[in-house]
Amino acid sequence: MMKFRFRRQGTDPQREKIKQELFAFNKTVEHGFPHQPSALAFDPKLELMAIGTKSGAIKVYGHPGVEFTGLHKDTTAVTQILFLPGQGRLLSLLDDNTVHLWELVAGAPREVGGVKREGAVCLQEVDSYSLPGRPGIESCSATRVTVLLLLRSCDLLCMGTEGGGVYFLELPRLSLKDNQTLLQDQVTQSLPDDYRCGKSLGPVESLQEHPQQSGKILIGYSRGLVVLWDLSTRHTEQLFLGKQQLESLVWERSGNLFVSSHNDGGYSMWAVTNGNIYNHQPVSSTIPYGPFPCKAINKILWRTTQTGSPVLLYSGGMPRASYGDRHCLTIQQDKHHVTFDFTSRVIDFFTVHSIDQEKEFDEPSALVVLLEEELVVIDLQTPGWPSMPTPYLAPLHSSAITCSFHISSVPPKLWERLVNAGKAQQGRQHAHGSWPICGGKNLAPPPKQQELLLTGHEDGTVRFWDASGVALTPMYKLSTANVFHTDCDPCDDPQDASDDPDMQQEEEWPPFRKVGCFDPYSDDPRLGIQKISLCKYSNKLVVAGTAGQVIVLGLSDERSDHLVDVSVVDLLQDREGFTWKGHDRLEPRLKPAPFPPGFQPLVLVQCLPPASVTAVALHAEWNLISFGTSHGFGLFDYHRRNAVLARCTLHPNDSLAMEGPLSRVKSLKKSLRQSFRRIRKSRVSGKKRTITTTPTSKVQEANAALAEQEDVAPIQRRIEPRSADDSLSGVVRCLCFADTFLRDGTHHGPTLWAGTNSGSVYAYALEVPGVGLGRACERGGAGESSVCVEALLGKEIQLMHRAPVVSISVLDGRGKPLPDPYEASQDLAIAPEMTNAHSVLIASEEQLKVFSLPKVSAKTKFKLTAHEGCRVRKVALVVFSSTAQEDYSEHTLVCLTNLGDMHLFNIPGLRPQVRYDCIRKEDISGIASCVFTKNGQGFYLISPSEYERFSLSAKVLTEPLCSVQLDRPLEPTPASDGMTTQPQANGTHKNQMGQAEGQTEEPPSSLSSPILDTPLDSPLSFADLTLDSTGEITAEDVRDFLTTVDEAENNLKNIKEEEGRSTGILIN
C-alpha cells in the first residue's frame, strides 16, 4: 500500500476554473508597417485605406484603432486592390491571376476567459474568380490580368490583359459577361494602315472611366494607342494614336482632356473632341526632367483646384544618368515644383479629394504615398506641402531594431513631458492638419493605463512608442550619436540649408526634398543600442551599445549645451594573456554639445575592452547602474561619478571572447568544437543508456522508485552537463538589484546579482550610504557625499550543468517579486515581506530553480530538457488578474523556449500551469525579440517592420474593436464547424488554445480584427528576416534551427510519449 502514498492527485476542478479565469492565449494585433507591401487602395466614401502584401495579406485601416486584416488562402502576392465605395467590399487581384471579393461582416459574439465580448466587424473572403484561357491558345499569358477598373456603378469590373483583350465581370456575383468582351483584333481593325504596320498593340496598361459620361472608358495599350470605348454601343468613339510606350492614364475632371505618361519620362495631354475619330498628336507633350534620357513616369494624376492651376502628381521620370537610382514623386502647381525624394521604392499613391459629381473641382487635400518601407502623407492644403505625422503604420525598422523595453502604467507627468519633447522635435517639418484616413469608429474603451514601448536601433537611436492601444504611435526619438565623434557628425554639418525647402530649390535641379524617416544606413555600427532600462519614477534612462558604451540620461524640458562626463571601467582588471582584437571604442565628444528637450546624457561609462554590452540593471533609488559584457560586469554610482566594482568573468580558455563579434575564425572554431563535442556526447550517452537498461545496483533501483513516487510536475527530462571550457563562458547574461538577506537571516540590505553564460551566479552585498536598517532613506546628509558605495562578494553559486543563466529574481517572504525602486518607499506598491526568509529564483537555459536565502539551499526546481532541444530563451514575472474576481491576481513565471512555446509556472512552487504554442521554432528573430509586459501581454517581431502583439491574460487584451457605417446591411458571419482556422497575415504559428491537464480547446473565431489565428506554414519564410533585427541572436539559436528532420521527428515522438505518462525528477 505504501507505493500509492505519494501518487499524483487528480486535477482539481476548482483550480482548472481559476486557471481559465486567469490565462488565455490570443494574438491580438500587429503593430508597425506591413512587410513587403505590393498594392494600395482607398475608399473615398468610407475613408478607409487598404494595403496588400506579397504574402497575400490585406490590411484595412481607418481612424486610429480601426483595423481589419485578411489573408488569402494561398500566399501569393496581391497586385491590385479596388474598393467598392461605400459598400465595405473590396476586390483583390493576385499574382496567380485570380480575383477575390472581400466583405466586412459582423462577427458572432464570443467568450474570452469566461467573459462575453461583442462580435466585432471582420474582413471575410466571399468569392473568387479565375479568368479562363482563350480557346485554341495553350499559354494562359494572353489572359493574364494586368489592370482592373471598377465602374462607378459598382456593378461591372473591367479587366485588361497581357494579350490586349478587355474582359468584364458582373458584380457582386463575379460572373463573366462574354457578350461584352473586347479583344485586340476588334480594335486593330479600326486602326489606319500606316499605324497598324502588323505590330501588336501590346498589353493593356491602363483603364479609366470617363468622369462625366458613365459607360465610356479609356483603354491604353503598351504600344501607345489609347481607345475611347463606349460600352453601351460597343464601338470606338475616338482613337489617340500615340507612338511612345504608355505607362498610365488619368482623366481631367471635366472629361474634355486626359493625360498619358510614358516610359521616356514624359507626359502628354490629349483633347477629347467630337470631330475626327483619329487623333494623331497630343495638345502638348513634356519631358519635365529632360532633355537627357529619363526613366519612365509610372503613374500620373491630374487634380483641378479653384485657384485655376491644376496639381500634377507623378512618380518616376528622373534623369537616368544622374538620378536614376532615386525613388521620387513630383508635385507641380503653377510655379511651385517639389520632387519628393524617398529612401525606398514607390509602390502606389492616391490623393484624397472631392468625389461629389456636382462640384466643379477636385480640390485635393492630401497625398498618400505607399513606399516599400513606409507610408508618407503630404498635406496639399498647407503652403510648402509638408508631410503629416502618421498615427499608425510608422516604420519600426527606420533603422534596424536591435532591442526593446516595455513600461506599464506610465505616470501622467512623465507621459506629458515625453509628448511635449516629441512635439518639439517635429517643429515645422510636419503639418498639423487632421489625418485624412479617418473612416470607421473605434469602439474600444480608452486604455486604463498608458504604456510605453522603447525600441533600440542600429543607428544609436531609441524610439518611444505609445503602446496603450491598437495603434502603435511614435511619440519621441532619442539619438545618442551626438555624444560621440562619428564619421558623419551631425553637429558639423550646416542645418539651415537642409531644413529650408526654398534654399534647396535655388541650389539644385530637380528640387529634391527628402521625405520619410526610413533610413537603414547607420553612420557607425558601433552606435547600435543593445540594452535599455528606464525608471519611470525618477525619469532616469540607461542605454548601452555595441562598443561598450553605457549612457545614463535624465529628462529635461529645456534645451541644454553641456559636456558629458566620461568614466572608463576596465573589466579585464589587468588580467594577463588577453588582448582585445575587436573594434575600437567610440570617441566621446570633448566639447559641449547641444541636446534638445527630452532625455539628455548625464554620464558616459565606457567599458574596456569595448565589447557589446549584454546586460544592464538600473536602481535609481540607490543611484546605481550595473552593466555586463562578454568579459565581466561593473557597478557604477552615477550620482558620485564613481566606479564601485569591476569583476572579470573570463575563463582561461575564453580567448575567443577577445576577437569581437565579426570574427570568422571564432565562428569556425566554435562550430567545429561544438560538432565534435556533440558527437562525443552522443556516443557516451548511448553507451550509458545501453549499460543502465539492466538493474546493476540496489541504489539505482531505490533512486528510480523514489523518482516515481515524488509528487512533481510531468515532462521533465534529462539535462546534459556542459563543459567548463566552452568559449564565451564569461558572457554576463543578466543583472539584478535587490534589497534582501545575503549575509544573515536578520539583516537585509542592497545586493547585486549577476549570472553568466557558464552557469555562474555572483551575489554582492552593497553598502549604500543612506540605505540601511531595513529601509531606504533619502539622500541629502552633509557627510554622505564623501562616502562611497562599497561592494563585497557575498555568495558565488555554480550551477551543476553550467547552463547559461537567463534571469535572476529575488522573492520576498510571501514568494512575491520585490517591488521596483521607489514603489515601496513612496507607497506605490505593497511593501515586501521582510520577516520571513527570502528566496532567489534562478532561471538557466535548462532549468528553473528556487534557492532559499541567505543559505542558498535549493528549495524546488523544474528541469527543462536540453536533451530534447528545449532551452529557455526569455523569462518574465507577470501578474495575472482574474476575470471573475476583481481583487484576485497571481504572480506567475512566464518562460519562452527556443521551440517558440510559452510555459507558465506558479511561484515559488514552480508548478506548470498552462503551455501555449506562440512562435514558430524556425523564427529565431521572433523568439530573440520577444518582450513581455507586467500585465500578461507581449510583443515579438514577425518581420523586420512588424510586431505581433499577444496576450496570455484572460482579462488584459489590447485588440481592435470597431464599427463601419456601410451603404448595405452588415451580414453576420456564417457559423463555422469549430475546427477550421483562418490564417493571420504574416502569421507565425497556429494559435493553439490547448492547456495543461485536460482543458478543452475553444473553437477558433473567424478571421477578424480581435482574434487572429495563424497557420503553421507562415508566409514569412526565415529567409525574409534579417538576423540583425535583434541584438540577442546567439550561435545556439542558429544551431537549434539547423536540426535535422530525423532529430525533429524523434523529439516530437519522445515528447508525445513523455506526455502520456507522469515522469519524475531524476536523482543527481
Short mmCIF file of N, CA and C in Angstrom, two decimals, residues 657-710:
data_model
loop_
_atom_site.label_atom_id
_atom_site.label_comp_id
_atom_site.label_asym_id
_atom_site.label_seq_id
_atom_site.Cartn_x
_atom_site.Cartn_y
_atom_site.Cartn_z
N ALA A 657 36.62 35.28 -26.84
CA ALA A 657 35.84 36.45 -26.46
C ALA A 657 36.55 37.74 -26.80
N MET A 658 37.85 37.65 -27.13
CA MET A 658 38.61 38.87 -27.41
C MET A 658 38.65 39.20 -28.89
N GLU A 659 37.95 38.41 -29.72
CA GLU A 659 38.06 38.62 -31.15
C GLU A 659 36.92 39.42 -31.74
N GLY A 660 36.00 39.90 -30.93
CA GLY A 660 34.93 40.73 -31.45
C GLY A 660 33.81 39.91 -32.06
N PRO A 661 32.72 40.56 -32.42
CA PRO A 661 31.53 39.84 -32.87
C PRO A 661 31.59 39.39 -34.32
N LEU A 662 32.55 39.83 -35.12
CA LEU A 662 32.55 39.52 -36.54
C LEU A 662 33.77 38.73 -36.95
N SER A 663 34.18 37.79 -36.14
CA SER A 663 35.38 37.01 -36.43
C SER A 663 35.00 35.68 -37.05
N ARG A 664 35.51 35.42 -38.27
CA ARG A 664 35.25 34.13 -38.92
C ARG A 664 35.98 33.00 -38.19
N VAL A 665 37.19 33.30 -37.72
CA VAL A 665 37.96 32.28 -37.02
C VAL A 665 37.18 31.79 -35.81
N LYS A 666 36.60 32.76 -35.09
CA LYS A 666 35.87 32.42 -33.89
C LYS A 666 34.67 31.52 -34.20
N SER A 667 33.88 31.89 -35.21
CA SER A 667 32.69 31.12 -35.52
C SER A 667 33.05 29.74 -36.05
N LEU A 668 34.12 29.65 -36.85
CA LEU A 668 34.53 28.35 -37.39
C LEU A 668 35.04 27.43 -36.29
N LYS A 669 35.91 27.99 -35.43
CA LYS A 669 36.43 27.18 -34.33
C LYS A 669 35.29 26.69 -33.44
N LYS A 670 34.38 27.60 -33.14
CA LYS A 670 33.31 27.24 -32.22
C LYS A 670 32.40 26.17 -32.82
N SER A 671 32.05 26.33 -34.10
CA SER A 671 31.16 25.35 -34.71
C SER A 671 31.81 23.98 -34.80
N LEU A 672 33.12 23.93 -35.13
CA LEU A 672 33.81 22.65 -35.18
C LEU A 672 33.88 22.00 -33.80
N ARG A 673 34.22 22.82 -32.80
CA ARG A 673 34.32 22.30 -31.44
C ARG A 673 32.97 21.74 -30.99
N GLN A 674 31.90 22.49 -31.27
CA GLN A 674 30.58 22.05 -30.85
C GLN A 674 30.14 20.78 -31.58
N SER A 675 30.49 20.68 -32.87
CA SER A 675 30.12 19.48 -33.63
C SER A 675 30.79 18.25 -33.06
N PHE A 676 32.12 18.32 -32.81
CA PHE A 676 32.83 17.17 -32.25
C PHE A 676 32.32 16.85 -30.85
N ARG A 677 32.02 17.89 -30.07
CA ARG A 677 31.54 17.66 -28.71
C ARG A 677 30.18 16.96 -28.73
N ARG A 678 29.32 17.37 -29.67
CA ARG A 678 28.01 16.74 -29.76
C ARG A 678 28.13 15.27 -30.14
N ILE A 679 29.04 14.96 -31.11
CA ILE A 679 29.25 13.56 -31.50
C ILE A 679 29.76 12.76 -30.31
N ARG A 680 30.73 13.34 -29.59
CA ARG A 680 31.33 12.63 -28.47
C ARG A 680 30.28 12.37 -27.39
N LYS A 681 29.43 13.38 -27.12
CA LYS A 681 28.42 13.21 -26.09
C LYS A 681 27.40 12.16 -26.49
N SER A 682 27.02 12.17 -27.77
CA SER A 682 26.01 11.21 -28.19
C SER A 682 26.52 9.79 -28.05
N ARG A 683 27.82 9.58 -28.36
CA ARG A 683 28.39 8.23 -28.21
C ARG A 683 28.43 7.81 -26.75
N VAL A 684 28.89 8.75 -25.91
CA VAL A 684 28.98 8.42 -24.49
C VAL A 684 27.61 8.16 -23.89
N SER A 685 26.65 9.05 -24.20
CA SER A 685 25.31 8.88 -23.63
C SER A 685 24.66 7.61 -24.15
N GLY A 686 24.97 7.24 -25.44
CA GLY A 686 24.43 6.00 -25.98
C GLY A 686 24.94 4.80 -25.23
N LYS A 687 26.25 4.82 -24.94
CA LYS A 687 26.82 3.70 -24.17
C LYS A 687 26.20 3.62 -22.79
N LYS A 688 26.02 4.79 -22.17
CA LYS A 688 25.44 4.78 -20.82
C LYS A 688 24.04 4.21 -20.82
N ARG A 689 23.28 4.55 -21.85
CA ARG A 689 21.90 4.06 -21.90
C ARG A 689 21.87 2.53 -22.03
N THR A 690 22.79 1.99 -22.84
CA THR A 690 22.78 0.53 -23.00
C THR A 690 23.20 -0.17 -21.72
N ILE A 691 24.06 0.45 -20.95
CA ILE A 691 24.54 -0.18 -19.72
C ILE A 691 23.45 -0.18 -18.66
N THR A 692 22.70 0.91 -18.58
CA THR A 692 21.76 1.06 -17.47
C THR A 692 20.39 0.45 -17.78
N THR A 693 20.27 -0.27 -18.90
CA THR A 693 18.98 -0.89 -19.17
C THR A 693 18.69 -2.03 -18.19
N THR A 694 19.74 -2.67 -17.67
CA THR A 694 19.54 -3.74 -16.69
C THR A 694 19.91 -3.21 -15.31
N PRO A 695 19.14 -3.53 -14.29
CA PRO A 695 19.46 -3.04 -12.94
C PRO A 695 20.82 -3.57 -12.50
N THR A 696 21.66 -2.66 -12.03
CA THR A 696 23.01 -3.05 -11.62
C THR A 696 23.24 -2.92 -10.13
N SER A 697 22.40 -2.14 -9.47
CA SER A 697 22.62 -1.99 -8.03
C SER A 697 21.32 -1.62 -7.36
N LYS A 698 21.25 -1.87 -6.09
CA LYS A 698 20.06 -1.52 -5.33
C LYS A 698 19.91 -0.01 -5.18
N VAL A 699 21.03 0.71 -5.21
CA VAL A 699 20.96 2.18 -5.10
C VAL A 699 20.21 2.76 -6.28
N GLN A 700 20.54 2.26 -7.48
CA GLN A 700 19.85 2.77 -8.66
C GLN A 700 18.37 2.43 -8.61
N GLU A 701 18.04 1.22 -8.16
CA GLU A 701 16.64 0.85 -8.06
C GLU A 701 15.90 1.75 -7.08
N ALA A 702 16.55 2.05 -5.96
CA ALA A 702 15.92 2.93 -4.96
C ALA A 702 15.71 4.33 -5.52
N ASN A 703 16.72 4.83 -6.22
CA ASN A 703 16.58 6.15 -6.83
C ASN A 703 15.44 6.19 -7.83
N ALA A 704 15.34 5.15 -8.66
CA ALA A 704 14.27 5.11 -9.65
C ALA A 704 12.90 5.07 -8.98
N ALA A 705 12.77 4.29 -7.92
CA ALA A 705 11.50 4.21 -7.22
C ALA A 705 11.13 5.53 -6.57
N LEU A 706 12.13 6.18 -5.98
CA LEU A 706 11.89 7.47 -5.33
C LEU A 706 11.46 8.51 -6.35
N ALA A 707 12.09 8.48 -7.53
CA ALA A 707 11.73 9.44 -8.57
C ALA A 707 10.29 9.27 -9.03
N GLU A 708 9.83 8.01 -9.08
CA GLU A 708 8.46 7.76 -9.49
C GLU A 708 7.47 8.21 -8.44
N GLN A 709 7.86 8.13 -7.17
CA GLN A 709 6.92 8.43 -6.11
C GLN A 709 6.80 9.92 -5.84
N GLU A 710 7.82 10.69 -6.20
CA GLU A 710 7.79 12.12 -5.86
C GLU A 710 6.66 12.82 -6.60
#
